[in-house]
Short mmCIF file of C-alpha atoms in Angstrom, two decimals:
data_model
loop_
_atom_site.label_atom_id
_atom_site.label_comp_id
_atom_site.label_asym_id
_atom_site.label_seq_id
_atom_site.Cartn_x
_atom_site.Cartn_y
_atom_site.Cartn_z
CA UNK B 1 -15.21 -20.03 -58.19
CA UNK B 2 -12.52 -20.91 -55.65
CA UNK B 3 -11.07 -18.41 -53.33
CA UNK B 4 -13.64 -15.68 -53.24
CA UNK B 5 -17.25 -16.61 -52.45
CA UNK B 6 -17.88 -13.11 -51.10
CA UNK B 7 -16.23 -11.29 -54.00
CA UNK B 8 -17.70 -13.71 -56.56
CA UNK B 9 -21.18 -13.10 -55.21
CA UNK B 10 -20.77 -9.34 -55.45
CA UNK B 11 -19.37 -9.59 -59.00
CA UNK B 12 -22.26 -11.79 -60.15
CA UNK B 13 -24.80 -9.33 -58.71
CA UNK B 14 -23.13 -6.40 -60.49
CA UNK B 15 -22.93 -8.27 -63.78
CA UNK B 16 -26.62 -9.22 -63.68
CA UNK B 17 -27.52 -5.54 -63.61
CA UNK B 18 -26.27 -5.25 -67.21
CA UNK B 19 -27.87 -6.61 -70.37
CA UNK B 20 -26.66 -10.09 -71.34
CA UNK B 21 -27.45 -12.81 -73.81
CA UNK B 22 -29.39 -15.84 -72.63
CA UNK B 23 -26.30 -18.06 -72.16
CA UNK B 24 -24.39 -15.42 -70.20
CA UNK B 25 -27.40 -14.73 -67.96
CA UNK B 26 -27.77 -18.46 -67.27
CA UNK B 27 -24.10 -18.71 -66.28
CA UNK B 28 -24.23 -15.59 -64.11
CA UNK B 29 -27.31 -16.85 -62.30
CA UNK B 30 -25.45 -20.09 -61.63
CA UNK B 31 -22.54 -18.16 -60.15
CA UNK B 32 -24.93 -16.07 -58.04
CA UNK B 33 -26.72 -19.13 -56.70
CA UNK B 34 -23.43 -20.83 -55.91
CA UNK B 35 -22.21 -17.71 -54.10
CA UNK B 36 -25.40 -17.34 -52.08
CA UNK B 37 -25.28 -20.98 -51.01
CA UNK B 38 -21.57 -20.67 -50.12
CA UNK B 39 -22.44 -17.70 -47.92
CA UNK B 40 -25.37 -19.57 -46.35
CA UNK B 41 -27.88 -17.07 -47.73
CA UNK B 42 -30.39 -19.77 -48.56
CA UNK B 43 -33.56 -17.64 -48.60
CA UNK B 44 -32.02 -15.33 -51.19
CA UNK B 45 -30.83 -18.27 -53.25
CA UNK B 46 -34.32 -19.79 -53.25
CA UNK B 47 -35.72 -16.47 -54.44
CA UNK B 48 -33.34 -16.47 -57.43
CA UNK B 49 -33.94 -20.12 -58.37
CA UNK B 50 -36.98 -19.49 -60.62
CA UNK B 51 -35.00 -16.97 -62.70
CA UNK B 52 -32.30 -19.58 -63.25
CA UNK B 53 -34.89 -22.11 -64.47
CA UNK B 54 -36.38 -19.53 -66.84
CA UNK B 55 -32.94 -18.75 -68.25
CA UNK B 56 -32.28 -22.44 -68.85
CA UNK B 57 -35.57 -22.85 -70.69
CA UNK B 58 -34.92 -19.74 -72.79
CA UNK B 59 -31.61 -21.28 -73.86
CA UNK B 60 -33.34 -24.51 -74.79
CA UNK B 61 -31.75 -26.54 -71.99
CA UNK B 62 -34.99 -28.28 -71.10
CA UNK B 63 -33.52 -31.32 -69.34
CA UNK B 64 -31.33 -29.14 -67.11
CA UNK B 65 -34.25 -26.81 -66.39
CA UNK B 66 -36.48 -29.76 -65.42
CA UNK B 67 -33.73 -31.13 -63.16
CA UNK B 68 -33.12 -27.84 -61.36
CA UNK B 69 -36.86 -27.21 -61.05
CA UNK B 70 -37.23 -30.60 -59.34
CA UNK B 71 -34.15 -30.49 -57.14
CA UNK B 72 -33.58 -26.76 -56.64
CA UNK B 73 -30.60 -25.80 -54.54
CA UNK B 74 -29.51 -29.42 -54.16
CA UNK B 75 -27.76 -28.84 -57.51
CA UNK B 76 -25.85 -25.93 -55.93
CA UNK B 77 -24.53 -27.66 -52.83
CA UNK B 78 -27.42 -27.76 -50.37
CA UNK B 79 -27.64 -31.21 -48.85
CA UNK B 80 -28.94 -33.40 -46.06
CA UNK B 81 -28.95 -37.08 -45.15
CA UNK B 82 -31.10 -37.94 -48.18
CA UNK B 83 -29.16 -35.90 -50.76
CA UNK B 84 -26.98 -38.70 -52.12
CA UNK B 85 -29.95 -41.06 -52.45
CA UNK B 86 -31.89 -38.39 -54.33
CA UNK B 87 -28.97 -37.63 -56.67
CA UNK B 88 -28.31 -41.31 -57.30
CA UNK B 89 -31.96 -41.74 -58.29
CA UNK B 90 -31.73 -38.78 -60.67
CA UNK B 91 -28.52 -40.12 -62.18
CA UNK B 92 -30.00 -43.59 -62.67
CA UNK B 93 -32.91 -42.04 -64.55
CA UNK B 94 -30.71 -39.75 -66.67
CA UNK B 95 -29.57 -42.28 -69.26
CA UNK B 96 -31.02 -40.28 -72.16
CA UNK B 97 -30.19 -36.85 -70.72
CA UNK B 98 -27.83 -34.52 -72.60
CA UNK B 99 -24.15 -34.99 -71.66
CA UNK B 100 -23.95 -31.66 -69.79
CA UNK B 101 -26.95 -32.50 -67.58
CA UNK B 102 -25.61 -35.96 -66.81
CA UNK B 103 -22.21 -34.41 -66.05
CA UNK B 104 -23.80 -31.90 -63.68
CA UNK B 105 -25.48 -34.70 -61.77
CA UNK B 106 -22.27 -36.73 -61.63
CA UNK B 107 -20.25 -33.77 -60.38
CA UNK B 108 -22.82 -32.77 -57.76
CA UNK B 109 -22.91 -36.35 -56.49
CA UNK B 110 -19.10 -36.53 -56.59
CA UNK B 111 -18.86 -33.47 -54.34
CA UNK B 112 -21.38 -35.02 -51.95
CA UNK B 113 -19.30 -38.21 -51.85
CA UNK B 114 -16.17 -36.18 -51.21
CA UNK B 115 -17.81 -34.39 -48.28
CA UNK B 116 -18.72 -37.81 -46.89
CA UNK B 117 -15.02 -38.80 -47.21
CA UNK B 118 -15.86 -41.41 -49.84
CA UNK B 119 -12.93 -40.45 -52.04
CA UNK B 120 -12.86 -43.49 -54.34
CA UNK B 121 -16.50 -43.02 -55.32
CA UNK B 122 -15.99 -39.26 -55.64
CA UNK B 123 -13.08 -39.74 -58.05
CA UNK B 124 -14.99 -42.19 -60.24
CA UNK B 125 -17.97 -39.85 -60.48
CA UNK B 126 -15.79 -36.80 -61.18
CA UNK B 127 -13.93 -38.67 -63.92
CA UNK B 128 -17.25 -39.57 -65.54
CA UNK B 129 -18.37 -35.94 -65.21
CA UNK B 130 -15.18 -34.71 -66.89
CA UNK B 131 -15.79 -37.07 -69.82
CA UNK B 132 -19.40 -35.91 -70.22
CA UNK B 133 -18.46 -32.23 -69.93
CA UNK B 134 -15.83 -32.86 -72.60
CA UNK B 135 -18.51 -34.43 -74.82
CA UNK B 136 -20.64 -31.33 -74.25
CA UNK B 137 -17.71 -29.00 -75.00
CA UNK B 138 -17.87 -27.29 -71.60
CA UNK B 139 -14.33 -26.41 -70.49
CA UNK B 140 -15.54 -24.84 -67.25
CA UNK B 141 -17.27 -28.08 -66.32
CA UNK B 142 -14.17 -30.09 -67.14
CA UNK B 143 -12.05 -27.93 -64.85
CA UNK B 144 -14.62 -28.19 -62.03
CA UNK B 145 -14.60 -31.99 -62.30
CA UNK B 146 -10.80 -32.16 -62.42
CA UNK B 147 -10.55 -29.87 -59.40
CA UNK B 148 -12.80 -32.27 -57.51
CA UNK B 149 -10.43 -35.11 -58.43
CA UNK B 150 -7.47 -33.07 -57.18
CA UNK B 151 -9.26 -32.45 -53.87
CA UNK B 152 -10.06 -36.15 -53.49
CA UNK B 153 -6.50 -37.25 -54.28
CA UNK B 154 -5.22 -34.69 -51.80
CA UNK B 155 -7.59 -35.99 -49.12
CA UNK B 156 -6.21 -39.49 -49.75
CA UNK B 157 -2.70 -38.17 -49.06
CA UNK B 158 -1.45 -39.55 -52.38
CA UNK B 159 0.98 -36.80 -53.44
CA UNK B 160 2.15 -38.35 -56.74
CA UNK B 161 -1.41 -38.90 -57.99
CA UNK B 162 -2.46 -35.49 -56.65
CA UNK B 163 0.39 -33.92 -58.63
CA UNK B 164 -0.68 -35.81 -61.75
CA UNK B 165 -4.27 -34.58 -61.39
CA UNK B 166 -3.06 -31.01 -60.85
CA UNK B 167 -1.03 -31.02 -64.06
CA UNK B 168 -4.05 -32.34 -65.96
CA UNK B 169 -6.16 -29.53 -64.54
CA UNK B 170 -3.60 -26.87 -65.46
CA UNK B 171 -3.78 -28.01 -69.10
CA UNK B 172 -7.51 -27.28 -69.43
CA UNK B 173 -8.08 -24.59 -72.11
CA UNK B 174 -9.42 -21.27 -70.83
CA UNK B 175 -8.88 -22.27 -67.21
CA UNK B 176 -10.24 -19.50 -65.00
CA UNK B 177 -7.80 -17.59 -62.84
CA UNK B 178 -9.62 -18.67 -59.68
CA UNK B 179 -9.28 -22.35 -60.54
CA UNK B 180 -5.70 -21.89 -61.66
CA UNK B 181 -4.97 -20.37 -58.25
CA UNK B 182 -6.64 -23.31 -56.56
CA UNK B 183 -4.58 -25.79 -58.59
CA UNK B 184 -1.36 -23.95 -57.77
CA UNK B 185 -2.29 -23.87 -54.07
CA UNK B 186 -2.64 -27.65 -54.10
CA UNK B 187 0.64 -27.97 -56.00
CA UNK B 188 2.39 -25.72 -53.49
CA UNK B 189 1.29 -28.06 -50.72
CA UNK B 190 2.48 -31.10 -52.68
CA UNK B 191 5.88 -29.46 -53.18
CA UNK B 192 5.99 -28.67 -49.47
CA UNK B 193 5.23 -32.27 -48.59
CA UNK B 194 8.06 -33.34 -50.87
CA UNK B 195 10.38 -30.80 -49.18
CA UNK B 196 10.72 -28.87 -52.44
CA UNK B 197 10.16 -25.65 -50.60
CA UNK B 198 11.45 -23.19 -53.21
CA UNK B 199 9.04 -24.52 -55.84
CA UNK B 200 6.21 -24.58 -53.33
CA UNK B 201 6.90 -21.01 -52.28
CA UNK B 202 6.97 -19.88 -55.91
CA UNK B 203 3.55 -21.44 -56.53
CA UNK B 204 2.15 -19.95 -53.32
CA UNK B 205 3.44 -16.52 -54.29
CA UNK B 206 1.75 -16.89 -57.68
CA UNK B 207 -1.50 -17.79 -55.91
CA UNK B 208 -1.19 -14.56 -53.93
CA UNK B 209 -0.58 -12.58 -57.11
CA UNK B 210 -3.64 -14.08 -58.81
CA UNK B 211 -5.92 -13.53 -55.83
CA UNK B 212 -4.78 -9.91 -55.54
CA UNK B 213 -5.40 -9.40 -59.27
CA UNK B 214 -8.93 -10.82 -59.23
CA UNK B 215 -9.80 -9.03 -55.99
CA UNK B 216 -10.20 -12.15 -53.83
CA UNK B 217 -9.22 -10.34 -50.65
CA UNK B 218 -11.06 -12.78 -48.39
CA UNK B 219 -8.73 -15.60 -49.46
CA UNK B 220 -5.51 -13.65 -49.95
CA UNK B 221 -4.66 -13.69 -46.24
CA UNK B 222 -4.57 -17.49 -45.96
CA UNK B 223 -2.61 -17.72 -49.21
CA UNK B 224 -0.01 -15.35 -47.77
CA UNK B 225 0.24 -17.55 -44.68
CA UNK B 226 0.86 -20.61 -46.87
CA UNK B 227 3.55 -18.72 -48.78
CA UNK B 228 5.13 -17.67 -45.50
CA UNK B 229 5.23 -21.25 -44.24
CA UNK B 230 6.92 -22.51 -47.40
CA UNK B 231 9.48 -19.68 -47.40
CA UNK B 232 10.18 -20.35 -43.72
CA UNK B 233 10.56 -24.10 -44.25
CA UNK B 234 12.99 -23.32 -47.08
CA UNK B 235 15.10 -21.11 -44.83
CA UNK B 236 14.07 -17.84 -46.53
CA UNK B 237 13.15 -16.14 -43.29
CA UNK B 238 13.08 -12.54 -44.52
CA UNK B 239 10.68 -13.55 -47.30
CA UNK B 240 8.57 -15.43 -44.76
CA UNK B 241 8.32 -12.31 -42.60
CA UNK B 242 6.85 -10.31 -45.49
CA UNK B 243 4.21 -12.97 -46.20
CA UNK B 244 3.29 -13.60 -42.58
CA UNK B 245 2.94 -9.87 -41.94
CA UNK B 246 0.55 -9.52 -44.89
CA UNK B 247 -1.33 -12.65 -43.86
CA UNK B 248 -1.82 -11.51 -40.27
CA UNK B 249 -3.02 -8.11 -41.41
CA UNK B 250 -5.48 -9.67 -43.86
CA UNK B 251 -6.86 -12.11 -41.31
CA UNK B 252 -7.49 -9.29 -38.86
CA UNK B 253 -9.18 -7.17 -41.52
CA UNK B 254 -11.59 -10.02 -42.27
CA UNK B 255 -12.46 -10.74 -38.65
CA UNK B 256 -10.26 -13.82 -38.15
CA UNK B 257 -7.73 -14.23 -35.37
CA UNK B 258 -4.17 -13.37 -36.49
CA UNK B 259 -2.56 -14.78 -33.33
CA UNK B 260 -1.23 -18.05 -34.76
CA UNK B 261 0.15 -16.24 -37.80
CA UNK B 262 1.77 -13.58 -35.65
CA UNK B 263 3.48 -16.38 -33.70
CA UNK B 264 4.94 -17.61 -36.99
CA UNK B 265 5.85 -14.02 -37.85
CA UNK B 266 7.78 -13.60 -34.60
CA UNK B 267 9.52 -16.93 -35.10
CA UNK B 268 10.65 -15.93 -38.60
CA UNK B 269 11.76 -12.50 -37.41
CA UNK B 270 13.94 -14.17 -34.80
CA UNK B 271 15.40 -16.55 -37.39
CA UNK B 272 16.02 -13.61 -39.75
CA UNK B 273 18.04 -11.85 -37.03
CA UNK B 274 15.49 -9.19 -36.08
CA UNK B 275 15.33 -10.06 -32.38
CA UNK B 276 14.03 -6.71 -31.14
CA UNK B 277 10.93 -6.75 -33.34
CA UNK B 278 10.47 -10.47 -32.64
CA UNK B 279 10.28 -9.63 -28.93
CA UNK B 280 7.57 -7.05 -29.57
CA UNK B 281 5.50 -9.38 -31.75
CA UNK B 282 5.84 -12.44 -29.51
CA UNK B 283 5.03 -10.43 -26.41
CA UNK B 284 1.78 -9.36 -28.09
CA UNK B 285 1.07 -12.96 -29.07
CA UNK B 286 1.54 -14.10 -25.48
CA UNK B 287 -0.82 -11.37 -24.29
CA UNK B 288 -3.46 -12.40 -26.83
CA UNK B 289 -3.14 -16.06 -25.85
CA UNK B 290 -3.46 -15.19 -22.18
CA UNK B 291 -6.54 -13.07 -22.81
CA UNK B 292 -8.07 -15.90 -24.87
CA UNK B 293 -7.24 -18.37 -22.09
CA UNK B 294 -5.32 -20.67 -24.42
CA UNK B 295 -4.10 -23.96 -22.87
CA UNK B 296 -1.14 -23.50 -20.50
CA UNK B 297 1.20 -25.69 -22.58
CA UNK B 298 0.51 -23.58 -25.67
CA UNK B 299 1.30 -20.37 -23.79
CA UNK B 300 4.44 -22.03 -22.42
CA UNK B 301 5.67 -22.69 -25.95
CA UNK B 302 5.10 -19.04 -26.85
CA UNK B 303 7.00 -17.89 -23.77
CA UNK B 304 9.89 -20.22 -24.62
CA UNK B 305 10.19 -18.66 -28.06
CA UNK B 306 9.89 -15.21 -26.48
CA UNK B 307 12.68 -16.20 -24.08
CA UNK B 308 14.97 -16.97 -27.00
CA UNK B 309 14.08 -13.62 -28.57
CA UNK B 310 14.87 -11.84 -25.29
CA UNK B 311 18.26 -13.56 -25.21
CA UNK B 312 19.01 -12.67 -28.84
CA UNK B 313 18.10 -9.06 -28.02
CA UNK B 314 20.42 -9.25 -24.97
CA UNK B 315 17.51 -8.65 -22.58
CA UNK B 316 18.70 -11.32 -20.17
CA UNK B 317 16.60 -10.30 -17.17
CA UNK B 318 13.45 -10.57 -19.25
CA UNK B 319 14.65 -13.91 -20.58
CA UNK B 320 15.02 -15.29 -17.03
CA UNK B 321 11.49 -14.13 -16.23
CA UNK B 322 10.08 -15.69 -19.42
CA UNK B 323 11.86 -19.04 -18.94
CA UNK B 324 10.55 -19.21 -15.37
CA UNK B 325 6.96 -18.46 -16.32
CA UNK B 326 7.19 -20.89 -19.21
CA UNK B 327 8.22 -23.63 -16.77
CA UNK B 328 5.25 -22.84 -14.52
CA UNK B 329 2.78 -22.89 -17.39
CA UNK B 330 4.23 -26.10 -18.79
CA UNK B 331 3.95 -27.71 -15.38
CA UNK B 332 0.35 -26.54 -15.12
CA UNK B 333 -0.34 -28.07 -18.52
CA UNK B 334 1.37 -31.33 -17.53
CA UNK B 335 3.95 -30.87 -20.29
CA UNK B 336 6.86 -32.27 -18.32
CA UNK B 337 9.44 -32.13 -21.13
CA UNK B 338 8.67 -28.47 -21.81
CA UNK B 339 8.87 -27.62 -18.11
CA UNK B 340 12.24 -29.34 -17.77
CA UNK B 341 13.64 -27.58 -20.82
CA UNK B 342 12.46 -24.20 -19.56
CA UNK B 343 14.01 -24.76 -16.12
CA UNK B 344 17.33 -25.87 -17.63
CA UNK B 345 17.47 -22.74 -19.78
CA UNK B 346 16.54 -20.50 -16.86
CA UNK B 347 19.28 -22.11 -14.81
CA UNK B 348 21.78 -21.62 -17.62
CA UNK B 349 21.20 -17.86 -17.52
CA UNK B 350 21.48 -17.71 -13.74
CA UNK B 351 24.81 -19.53 -13.59
#
């Protein structure tokens, strides 16, 4: 399920502790295996694989059980240089297989093609998988195949066809909240690319709401950053500040660097008229970039924004200092245009 491999893994483990029917146990074991593979816990996944095969056989899904017994975690995303050849061989031999098994092979191969940046082949395979999942009456499979098509269209940079695929995905009955969030995230990006920022921001905000509701905390931070970017691009700077602040906090809580997001936060604070707090945030960003030994030109850009914040806060002495240091860093980074701009602005304050 998109958005929460960590949370999805924990949920599947908890659910397997309860009593379930054969079909539910088979589905839960599939979720667990997918989560373990996504978290690179391959040894654990291999240990659970026999239980998955047993559950398939108990449900009478002999062809699927035989396939997964032969190919193991390859059917859950593990791959190497020979994976596509192996899957193609399985698919060629699956002419008499049940529709759901054929669809699973087609979708697994489609994802492999997508990872190899072979988008045309990935789309064709995912479309075939969607048709076979439809024949088997598996709505979850249909949505997985359609999501793969959306990802491929997005990779191609074809916004109109991406939008068309998204709308088709959103019409799938019983679409899971995780996949709905993923579809809306793609649509938010399409809207942003079309400069329809208000619509994009609304979709991104809905993604945040869904992720918060389903407990996908590990993905909520990046969704908040996307929402902030779309609000900022649409000129809604105060709204952007709220999203960036939440995004930066979430990134830090999950061990990721919040520095780039805090730069965006400071920029939006300045645009929203909160120069004093923008100074504080951007000064911290500059310190973090210096400690991380970021490229000189990058630090120069941060100092230039900090200079503008100093000016807006009427801290003109600090602004002169920041413009001067920005010029030096830009010169060190061979960013001549930046250095010239910084020197001009420093001179303007000294006149």
